[in-house]
XYZ file of N, CA, C and O in Angstrom:
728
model
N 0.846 -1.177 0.000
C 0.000 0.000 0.000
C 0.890 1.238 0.000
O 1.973 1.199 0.584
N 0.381 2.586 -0.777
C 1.525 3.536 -1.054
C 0.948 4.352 0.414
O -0.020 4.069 1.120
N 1.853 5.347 0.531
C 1.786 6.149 1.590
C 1.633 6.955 1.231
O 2.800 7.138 0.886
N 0.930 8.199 0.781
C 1.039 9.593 0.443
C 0.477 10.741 1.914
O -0.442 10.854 2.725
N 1.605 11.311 1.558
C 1.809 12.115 2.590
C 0.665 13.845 2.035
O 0.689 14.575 1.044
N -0.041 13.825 3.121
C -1.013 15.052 3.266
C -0.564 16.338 2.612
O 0.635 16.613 2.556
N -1.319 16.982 2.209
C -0.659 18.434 1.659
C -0.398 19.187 2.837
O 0.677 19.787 2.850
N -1.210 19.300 3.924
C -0.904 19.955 4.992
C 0.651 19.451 5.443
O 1.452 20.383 5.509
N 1.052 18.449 5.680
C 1.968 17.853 6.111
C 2.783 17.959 5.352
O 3.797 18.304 5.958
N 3.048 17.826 3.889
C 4.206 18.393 3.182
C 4.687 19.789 3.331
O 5.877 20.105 3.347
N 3.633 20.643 3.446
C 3.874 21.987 3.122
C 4.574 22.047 4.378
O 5.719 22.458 4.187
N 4.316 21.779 5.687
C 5.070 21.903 7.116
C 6.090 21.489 6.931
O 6.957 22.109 7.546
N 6.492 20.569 6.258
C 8.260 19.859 5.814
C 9.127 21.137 5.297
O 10.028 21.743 5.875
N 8.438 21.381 3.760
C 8.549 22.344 2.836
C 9.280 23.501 3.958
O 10.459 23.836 4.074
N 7.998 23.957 4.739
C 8.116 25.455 5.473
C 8.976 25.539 6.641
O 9.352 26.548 7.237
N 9.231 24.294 6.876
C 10.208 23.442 8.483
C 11.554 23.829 7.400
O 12.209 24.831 7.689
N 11.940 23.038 6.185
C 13.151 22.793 5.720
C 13.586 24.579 5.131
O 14.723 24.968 5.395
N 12.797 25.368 4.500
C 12.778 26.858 4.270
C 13.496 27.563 5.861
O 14.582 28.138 5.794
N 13.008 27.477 6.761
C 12.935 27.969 8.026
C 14.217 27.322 8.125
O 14.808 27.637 7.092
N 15.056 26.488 8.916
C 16.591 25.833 9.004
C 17.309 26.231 7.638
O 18.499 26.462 7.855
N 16.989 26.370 6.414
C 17.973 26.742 5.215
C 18.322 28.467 5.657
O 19.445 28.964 5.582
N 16.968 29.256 6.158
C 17.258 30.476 6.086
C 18.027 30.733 7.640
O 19.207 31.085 7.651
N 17.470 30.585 8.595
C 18.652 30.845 9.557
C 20.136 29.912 9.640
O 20.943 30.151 10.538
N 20.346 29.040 8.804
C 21.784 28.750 8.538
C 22.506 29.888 7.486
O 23.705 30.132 7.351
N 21.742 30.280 7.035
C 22.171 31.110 5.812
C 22.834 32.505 6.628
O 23.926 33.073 6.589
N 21.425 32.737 7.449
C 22.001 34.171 8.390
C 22.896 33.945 9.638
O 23.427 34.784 10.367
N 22.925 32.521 9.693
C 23.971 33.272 10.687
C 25.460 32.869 10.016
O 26.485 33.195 10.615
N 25.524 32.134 8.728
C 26.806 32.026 7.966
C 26.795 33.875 7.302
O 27.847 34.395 6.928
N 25.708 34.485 7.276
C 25.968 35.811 6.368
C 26.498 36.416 7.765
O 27.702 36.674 7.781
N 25.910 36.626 8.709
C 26.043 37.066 10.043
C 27.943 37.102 10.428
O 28.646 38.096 10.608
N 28.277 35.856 10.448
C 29.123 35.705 10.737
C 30.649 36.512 9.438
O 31.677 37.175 9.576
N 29.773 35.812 8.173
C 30.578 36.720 7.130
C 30.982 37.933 7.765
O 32.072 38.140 8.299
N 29.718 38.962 7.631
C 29.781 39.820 7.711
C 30.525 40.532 9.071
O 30.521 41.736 9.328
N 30.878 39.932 9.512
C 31.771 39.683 10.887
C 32.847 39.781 10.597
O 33.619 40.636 11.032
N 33.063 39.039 9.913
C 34.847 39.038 9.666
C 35.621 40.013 8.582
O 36.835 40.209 8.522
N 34.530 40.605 7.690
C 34.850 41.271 6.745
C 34.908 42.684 7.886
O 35.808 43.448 7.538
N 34.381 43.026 8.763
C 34.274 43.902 9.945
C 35.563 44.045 10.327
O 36.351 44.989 10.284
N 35.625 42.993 10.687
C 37.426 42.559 11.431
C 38.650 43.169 10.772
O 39.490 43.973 11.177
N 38.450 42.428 9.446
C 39.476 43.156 8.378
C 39.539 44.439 8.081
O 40.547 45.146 8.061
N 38.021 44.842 7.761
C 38.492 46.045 7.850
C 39.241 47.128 8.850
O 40.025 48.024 8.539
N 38.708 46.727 10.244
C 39.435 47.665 11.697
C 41.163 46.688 11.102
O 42.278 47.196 11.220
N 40.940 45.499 10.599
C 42.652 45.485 11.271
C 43.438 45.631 10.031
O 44.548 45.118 10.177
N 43.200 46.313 8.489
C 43.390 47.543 8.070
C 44.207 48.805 8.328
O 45.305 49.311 8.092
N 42.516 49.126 9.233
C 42.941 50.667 9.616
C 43.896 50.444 10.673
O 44.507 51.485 10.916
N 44.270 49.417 11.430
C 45.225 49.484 12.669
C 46.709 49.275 11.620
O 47.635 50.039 11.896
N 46.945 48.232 10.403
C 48.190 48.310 10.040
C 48.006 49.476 9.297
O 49.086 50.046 9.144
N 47.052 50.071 8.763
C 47.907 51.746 8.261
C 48.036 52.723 9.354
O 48.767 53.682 9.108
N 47.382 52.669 10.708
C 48.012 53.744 11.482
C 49.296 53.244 12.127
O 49.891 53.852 13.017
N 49.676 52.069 11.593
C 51.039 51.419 12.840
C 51.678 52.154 11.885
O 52.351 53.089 12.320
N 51.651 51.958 10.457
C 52.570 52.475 9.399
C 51.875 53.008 8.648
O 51.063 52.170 8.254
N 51.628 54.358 7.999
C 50.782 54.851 6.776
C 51.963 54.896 5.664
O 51.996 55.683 4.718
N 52.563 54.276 5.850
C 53.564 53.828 4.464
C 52.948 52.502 3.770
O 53.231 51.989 2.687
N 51.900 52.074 4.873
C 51.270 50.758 4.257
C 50.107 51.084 3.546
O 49.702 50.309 2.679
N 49.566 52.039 3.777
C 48.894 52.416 2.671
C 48.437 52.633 1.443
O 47.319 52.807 0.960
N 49.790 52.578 0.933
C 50.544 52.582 -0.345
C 50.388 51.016 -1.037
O 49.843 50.517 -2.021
N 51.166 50.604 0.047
C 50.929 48.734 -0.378
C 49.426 48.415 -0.502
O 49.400 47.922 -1.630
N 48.157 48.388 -0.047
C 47.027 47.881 0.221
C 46.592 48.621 -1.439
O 46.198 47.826 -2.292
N 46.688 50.103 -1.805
C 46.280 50.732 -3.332
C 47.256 50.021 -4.094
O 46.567 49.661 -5.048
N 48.359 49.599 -4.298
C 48.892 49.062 -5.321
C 49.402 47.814 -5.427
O 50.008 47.424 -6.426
N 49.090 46.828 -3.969
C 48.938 45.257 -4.202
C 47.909 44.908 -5.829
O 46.984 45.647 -6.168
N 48.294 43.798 -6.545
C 47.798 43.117 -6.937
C 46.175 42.635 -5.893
O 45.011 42.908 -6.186
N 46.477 42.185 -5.180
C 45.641 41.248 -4.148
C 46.235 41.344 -3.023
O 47.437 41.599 -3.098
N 45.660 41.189 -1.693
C 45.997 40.659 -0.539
C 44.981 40.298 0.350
O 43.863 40.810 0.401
N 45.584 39.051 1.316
C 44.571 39.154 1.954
C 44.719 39.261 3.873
O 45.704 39.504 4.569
N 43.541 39.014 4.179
C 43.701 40.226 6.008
C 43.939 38.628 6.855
O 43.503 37.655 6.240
N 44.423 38.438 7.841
C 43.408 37.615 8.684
C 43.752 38.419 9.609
O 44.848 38.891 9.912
N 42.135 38.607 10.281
C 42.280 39.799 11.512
C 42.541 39.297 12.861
O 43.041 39.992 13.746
N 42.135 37.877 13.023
C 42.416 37.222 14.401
C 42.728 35.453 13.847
O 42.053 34.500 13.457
N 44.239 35.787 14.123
C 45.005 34.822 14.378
C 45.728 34.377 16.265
O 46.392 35.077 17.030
N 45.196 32.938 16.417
C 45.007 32.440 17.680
C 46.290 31.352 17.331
O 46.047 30.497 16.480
N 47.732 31.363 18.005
C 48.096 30.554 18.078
C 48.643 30.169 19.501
O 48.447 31.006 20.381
N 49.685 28.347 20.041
C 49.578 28.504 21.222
C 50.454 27.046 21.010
O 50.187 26.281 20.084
N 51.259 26.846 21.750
C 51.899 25.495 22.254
C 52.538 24.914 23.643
O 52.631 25.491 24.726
N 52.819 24.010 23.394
C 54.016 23.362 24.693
C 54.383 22.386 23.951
O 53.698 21.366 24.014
N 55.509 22.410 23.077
C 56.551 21.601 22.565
C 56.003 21.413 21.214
O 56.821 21.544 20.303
N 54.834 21.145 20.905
C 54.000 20.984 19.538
C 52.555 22.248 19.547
O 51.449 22.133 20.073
N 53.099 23.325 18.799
C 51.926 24.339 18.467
C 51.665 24.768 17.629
O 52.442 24.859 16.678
N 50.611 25.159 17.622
C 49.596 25.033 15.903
C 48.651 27.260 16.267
O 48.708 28.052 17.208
N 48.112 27.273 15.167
C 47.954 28.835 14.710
C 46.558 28.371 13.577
O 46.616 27.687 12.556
N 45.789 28.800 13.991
C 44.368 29.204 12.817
C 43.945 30.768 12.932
O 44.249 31.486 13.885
N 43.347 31.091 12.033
C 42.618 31.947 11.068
C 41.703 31.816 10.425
O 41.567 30.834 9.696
N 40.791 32.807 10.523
C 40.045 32.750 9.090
C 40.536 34.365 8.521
O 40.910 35.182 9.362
N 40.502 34.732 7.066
C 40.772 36.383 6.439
C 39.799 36.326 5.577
O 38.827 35.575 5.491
N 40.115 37.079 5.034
C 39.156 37.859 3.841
C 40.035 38.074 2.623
O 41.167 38.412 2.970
N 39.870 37.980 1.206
C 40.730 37.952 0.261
C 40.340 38.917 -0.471
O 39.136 39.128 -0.619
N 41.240 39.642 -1.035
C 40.984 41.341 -2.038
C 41.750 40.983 -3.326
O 42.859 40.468 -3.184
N 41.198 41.237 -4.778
C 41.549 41.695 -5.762
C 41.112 42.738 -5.528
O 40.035 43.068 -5.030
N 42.593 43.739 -6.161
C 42.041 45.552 -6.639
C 41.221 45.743 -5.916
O 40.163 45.987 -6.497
N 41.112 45.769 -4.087
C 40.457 45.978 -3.030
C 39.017 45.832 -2.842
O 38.368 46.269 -1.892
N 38.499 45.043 -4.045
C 37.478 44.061 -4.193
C 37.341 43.225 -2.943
O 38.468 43.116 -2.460
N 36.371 42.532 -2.149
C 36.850 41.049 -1.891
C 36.132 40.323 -2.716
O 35.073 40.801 -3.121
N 36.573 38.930 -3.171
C 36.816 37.856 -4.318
C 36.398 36.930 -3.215
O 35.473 36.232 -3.631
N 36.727 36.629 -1.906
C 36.713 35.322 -1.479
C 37.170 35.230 0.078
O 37.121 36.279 0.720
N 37.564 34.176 0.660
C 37.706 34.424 2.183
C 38.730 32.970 2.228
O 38.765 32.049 1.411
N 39.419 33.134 3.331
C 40.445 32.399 3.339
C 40.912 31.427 4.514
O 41.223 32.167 5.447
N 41.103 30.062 4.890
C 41.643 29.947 6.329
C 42.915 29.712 6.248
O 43.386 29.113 5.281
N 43.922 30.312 7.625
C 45.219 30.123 8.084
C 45.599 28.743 8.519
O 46.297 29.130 9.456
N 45.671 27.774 8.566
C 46.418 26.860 9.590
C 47.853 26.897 9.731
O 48.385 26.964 8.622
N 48.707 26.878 10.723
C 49.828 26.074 10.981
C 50.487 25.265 12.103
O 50.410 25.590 13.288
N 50.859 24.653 11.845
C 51.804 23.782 12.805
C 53.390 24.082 13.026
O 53.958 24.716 12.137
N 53.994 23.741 13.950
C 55.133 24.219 14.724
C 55.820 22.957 15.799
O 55.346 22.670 16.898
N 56.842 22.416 15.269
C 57.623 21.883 16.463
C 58.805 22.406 17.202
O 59.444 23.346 16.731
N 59.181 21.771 18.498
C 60.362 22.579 18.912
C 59.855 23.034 20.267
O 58.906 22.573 20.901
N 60.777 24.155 20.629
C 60.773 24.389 22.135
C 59.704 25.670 21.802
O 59.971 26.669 21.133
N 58.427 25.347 22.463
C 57.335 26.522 22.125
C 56.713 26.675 24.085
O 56.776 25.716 24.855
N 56.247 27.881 24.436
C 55.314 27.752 25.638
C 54.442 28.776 25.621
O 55.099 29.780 25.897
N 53.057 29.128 25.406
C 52.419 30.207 25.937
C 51.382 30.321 24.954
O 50.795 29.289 24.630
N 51.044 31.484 24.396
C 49.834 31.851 23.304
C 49.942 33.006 23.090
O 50.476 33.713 23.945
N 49.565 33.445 22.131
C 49.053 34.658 21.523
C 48.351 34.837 20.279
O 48.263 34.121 19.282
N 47.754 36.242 20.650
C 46.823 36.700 19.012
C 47.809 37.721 18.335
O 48.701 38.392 18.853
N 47.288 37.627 16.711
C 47.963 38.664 16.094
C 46.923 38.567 14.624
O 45.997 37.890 14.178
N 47.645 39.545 14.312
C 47.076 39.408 12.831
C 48.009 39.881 11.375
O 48.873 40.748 11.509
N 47.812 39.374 10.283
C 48.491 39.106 9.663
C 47.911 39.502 8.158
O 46.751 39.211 7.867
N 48.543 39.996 7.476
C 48.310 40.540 5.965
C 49.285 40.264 5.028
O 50.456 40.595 5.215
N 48.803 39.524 3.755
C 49.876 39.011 2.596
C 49.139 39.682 1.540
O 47.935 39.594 1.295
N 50.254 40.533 0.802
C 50.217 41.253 0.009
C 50.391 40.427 -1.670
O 51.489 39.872 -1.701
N 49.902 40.302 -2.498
C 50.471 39.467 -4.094
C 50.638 41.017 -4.937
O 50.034 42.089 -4.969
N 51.858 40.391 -5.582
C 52.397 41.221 -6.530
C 51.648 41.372 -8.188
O 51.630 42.296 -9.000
N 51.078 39.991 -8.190
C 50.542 39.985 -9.957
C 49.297 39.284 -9.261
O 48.898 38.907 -8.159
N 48.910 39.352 -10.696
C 47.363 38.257 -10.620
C 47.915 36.680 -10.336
O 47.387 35.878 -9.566
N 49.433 36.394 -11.379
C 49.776 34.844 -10.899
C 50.165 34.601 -9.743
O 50.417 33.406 -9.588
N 50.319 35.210 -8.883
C 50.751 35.073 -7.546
C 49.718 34.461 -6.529
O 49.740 33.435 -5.850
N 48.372 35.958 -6.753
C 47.006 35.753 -6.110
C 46.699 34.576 -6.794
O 46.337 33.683 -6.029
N 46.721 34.238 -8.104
C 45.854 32.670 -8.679
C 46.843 31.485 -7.550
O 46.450 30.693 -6.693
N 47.589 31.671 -7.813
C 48.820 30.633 -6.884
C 47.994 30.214 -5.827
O 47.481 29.104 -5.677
N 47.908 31.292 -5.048
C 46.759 31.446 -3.424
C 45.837 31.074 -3.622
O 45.499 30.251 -2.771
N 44.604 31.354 -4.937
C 43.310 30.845 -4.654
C 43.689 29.259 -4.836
O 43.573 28.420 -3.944
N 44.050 29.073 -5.845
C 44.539 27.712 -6.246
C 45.032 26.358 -4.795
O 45.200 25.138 -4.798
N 45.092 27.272 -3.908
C 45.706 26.655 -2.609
C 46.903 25.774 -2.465
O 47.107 24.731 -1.842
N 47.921 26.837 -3.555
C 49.290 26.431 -4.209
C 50.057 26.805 -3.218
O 50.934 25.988 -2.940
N 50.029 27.748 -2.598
C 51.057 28.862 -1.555
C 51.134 28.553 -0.129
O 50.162 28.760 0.597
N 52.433 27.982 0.402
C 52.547 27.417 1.699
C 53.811 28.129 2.028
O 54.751 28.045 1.237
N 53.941 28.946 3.318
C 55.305 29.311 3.610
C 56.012 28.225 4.670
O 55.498 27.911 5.744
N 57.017 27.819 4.275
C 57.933 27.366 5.531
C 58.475 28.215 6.146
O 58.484 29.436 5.987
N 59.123 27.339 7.148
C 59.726 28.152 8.494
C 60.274 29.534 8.208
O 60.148 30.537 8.911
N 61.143 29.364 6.612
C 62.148 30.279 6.156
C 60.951 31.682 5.931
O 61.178 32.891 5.911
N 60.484 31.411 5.878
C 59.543 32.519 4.947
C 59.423 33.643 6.362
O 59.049 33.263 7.471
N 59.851 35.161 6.014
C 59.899 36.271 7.193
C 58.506 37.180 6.766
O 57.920 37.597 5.767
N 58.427 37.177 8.005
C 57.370 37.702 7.636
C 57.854 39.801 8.798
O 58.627 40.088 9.712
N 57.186 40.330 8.245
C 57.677 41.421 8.635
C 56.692 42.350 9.787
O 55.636 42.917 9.506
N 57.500 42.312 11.406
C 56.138 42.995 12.128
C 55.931 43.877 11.349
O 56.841 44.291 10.631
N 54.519 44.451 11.291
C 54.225 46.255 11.432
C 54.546 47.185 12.298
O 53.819 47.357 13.276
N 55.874 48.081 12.072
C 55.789 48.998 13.187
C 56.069 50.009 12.041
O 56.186 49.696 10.856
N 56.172 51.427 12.620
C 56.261 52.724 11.969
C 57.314 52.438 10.932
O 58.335 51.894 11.352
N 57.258 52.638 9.995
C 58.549 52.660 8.823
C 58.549 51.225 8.526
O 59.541 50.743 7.977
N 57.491 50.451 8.844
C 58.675 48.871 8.533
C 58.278 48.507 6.667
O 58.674 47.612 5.920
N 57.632 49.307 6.520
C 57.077 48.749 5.300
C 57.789 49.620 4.316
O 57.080 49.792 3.325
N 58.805 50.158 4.251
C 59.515 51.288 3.543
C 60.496 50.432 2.680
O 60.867 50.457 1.507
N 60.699 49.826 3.547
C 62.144 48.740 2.444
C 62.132 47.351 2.579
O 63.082 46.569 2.616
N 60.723 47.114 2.659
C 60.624 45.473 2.319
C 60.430 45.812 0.624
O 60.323 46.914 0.084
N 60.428 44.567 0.064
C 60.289 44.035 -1.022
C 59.652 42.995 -1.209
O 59.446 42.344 -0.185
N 59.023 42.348 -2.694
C 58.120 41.276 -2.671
C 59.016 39.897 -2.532
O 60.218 40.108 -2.369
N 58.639 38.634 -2.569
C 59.658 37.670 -2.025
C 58.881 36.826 -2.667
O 57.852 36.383 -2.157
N 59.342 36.470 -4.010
C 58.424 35.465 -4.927
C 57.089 35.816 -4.972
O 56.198 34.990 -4.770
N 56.908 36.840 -5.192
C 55.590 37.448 -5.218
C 54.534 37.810 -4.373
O 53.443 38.288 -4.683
N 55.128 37.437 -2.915
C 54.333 37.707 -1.459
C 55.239 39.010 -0.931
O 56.340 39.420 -1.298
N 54.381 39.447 0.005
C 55.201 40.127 1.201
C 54.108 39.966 1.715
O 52.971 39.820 1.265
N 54.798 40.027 3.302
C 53.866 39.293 4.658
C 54.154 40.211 6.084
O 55.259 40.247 6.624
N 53.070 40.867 6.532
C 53.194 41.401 7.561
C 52.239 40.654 8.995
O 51.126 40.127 8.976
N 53.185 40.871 10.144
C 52.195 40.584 11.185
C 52.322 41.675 12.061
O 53.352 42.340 12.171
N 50.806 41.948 12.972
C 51.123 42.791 14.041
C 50.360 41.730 15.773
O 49.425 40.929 15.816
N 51.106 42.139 16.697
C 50.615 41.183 17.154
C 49.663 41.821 18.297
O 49.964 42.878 18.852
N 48.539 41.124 18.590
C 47.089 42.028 19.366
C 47.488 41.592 20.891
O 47.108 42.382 21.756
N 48.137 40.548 21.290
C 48.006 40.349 22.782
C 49.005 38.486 23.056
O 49.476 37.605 22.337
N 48.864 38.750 24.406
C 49.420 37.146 24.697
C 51.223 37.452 24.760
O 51.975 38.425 24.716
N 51.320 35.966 24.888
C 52.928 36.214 25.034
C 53.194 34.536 25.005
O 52.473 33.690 25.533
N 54.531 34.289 24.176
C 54.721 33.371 23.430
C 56.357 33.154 23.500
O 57.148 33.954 23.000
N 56.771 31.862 24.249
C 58.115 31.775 23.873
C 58.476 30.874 23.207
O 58.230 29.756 23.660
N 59.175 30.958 21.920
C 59.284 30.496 20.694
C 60.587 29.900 19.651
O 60.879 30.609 18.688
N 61.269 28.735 19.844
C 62.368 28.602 18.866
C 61.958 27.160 18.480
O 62.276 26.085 18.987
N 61.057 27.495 17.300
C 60.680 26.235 16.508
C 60.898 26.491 14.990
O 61.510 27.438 14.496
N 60.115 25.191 14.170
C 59.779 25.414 12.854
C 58.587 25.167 12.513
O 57.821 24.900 13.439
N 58.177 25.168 11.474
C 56.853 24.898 11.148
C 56.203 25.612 10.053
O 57.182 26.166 9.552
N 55.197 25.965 9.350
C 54.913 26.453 8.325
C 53.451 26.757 7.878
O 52.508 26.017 8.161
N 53.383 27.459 7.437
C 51.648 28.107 7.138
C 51.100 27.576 5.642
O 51.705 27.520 4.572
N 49.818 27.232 5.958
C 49.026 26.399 4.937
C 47.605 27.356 4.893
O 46.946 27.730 5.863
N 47.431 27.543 3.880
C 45.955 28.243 3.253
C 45.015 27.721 2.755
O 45.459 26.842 2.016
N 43.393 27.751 2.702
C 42.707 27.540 1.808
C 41.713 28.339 1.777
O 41.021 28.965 2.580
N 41.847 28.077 -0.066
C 41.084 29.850 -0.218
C 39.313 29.104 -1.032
O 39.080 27.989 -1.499
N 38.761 29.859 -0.936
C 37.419 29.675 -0.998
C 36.075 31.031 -0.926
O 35.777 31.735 0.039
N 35.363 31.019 -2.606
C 34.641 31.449 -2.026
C 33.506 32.245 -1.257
O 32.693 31.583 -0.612
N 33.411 33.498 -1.283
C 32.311 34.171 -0.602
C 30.670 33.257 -1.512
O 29.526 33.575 -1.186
């Protein structure tokens, strides 16, 4: 014998499954819209550390923000992110940080961090989720003047500033991306 299900009773499925699609939706837009927030204040904090960076953000190719980076160890420590990704100060897409770290590590801290691309092949590199820095890769704090005589470094330059915590640190380890998105 078939089962057919009531019109009343479908439409409650229908209006049940509408209702869970739309508040997943808002609080993934919610949250978007959160982080694109973020980036922007942590922005305006690396151009007032340096308004020489200013310069870099109008004439990057691409870059992208992550505004709160959480990392933390004891002998094995790891670092996530989520950023926001800019063509021609567009955003294109959104991005997560991971890394890992071995070695003599103890404590935690936040910071945040901005990678600048020189061409479009650089940024494709990144969306592509081609671009991994190892240990070697410097990345440059933000303080007043620091952005005056860096240069690009295979087509990146990489700044961090750091928001809080305290971290003692002589390891290796390396940063992994994946880009994805809006």
């Amino acid at each position: 014998m078939k089962r057919v299900i009531s019109l009343p009773a479908s439409a409650f499925i229908f209006f049940l499954g509408i209702t869970f699609s739309s508040s997943v939706s808002a609080q993934t837009s919610k949250k978007d819209k959160r982080l694109v927030q973020d980036c922007v204040e942590a922005k305006e904090d690396f151009i007032d550390t340096d308004g020489l960076m200013k310069n870099l953000f109008s004439s990057a190719y691409g870059y992208v923000i992550f505004p709160n980076v959480g990392k933390g160890g004891i002998g094995i420590g790891g670092a996530a992110g989520n950023g926001v990704v800019y063509q021609r100060g567009a955003i294109i897409g959104k991005a997560k940080l991971t890394q890992i770290s071995i070695g003599f590590q103890f404590g935690g801290q936040a910071y945040r961090e901005v990678i600048f691309f020189e061409s479009k092949d650089d940024l494709d590199r990144f969306k592509e989720n081609k671009i991994e820095f190892s240990a070697q890769a410097s990345a440059v704090a933000a303080t007043e003047g620091a952005s005056a005589n860096v240069k690009y470094r295979e087509g990146v330059m990489i700044f961090t500033q750091q928001k809080g915590g305290l971290m003692y640190e002589a390891s290796i380890g390396g940063q992994k991306f994946n880009y994805s998105q809006f």
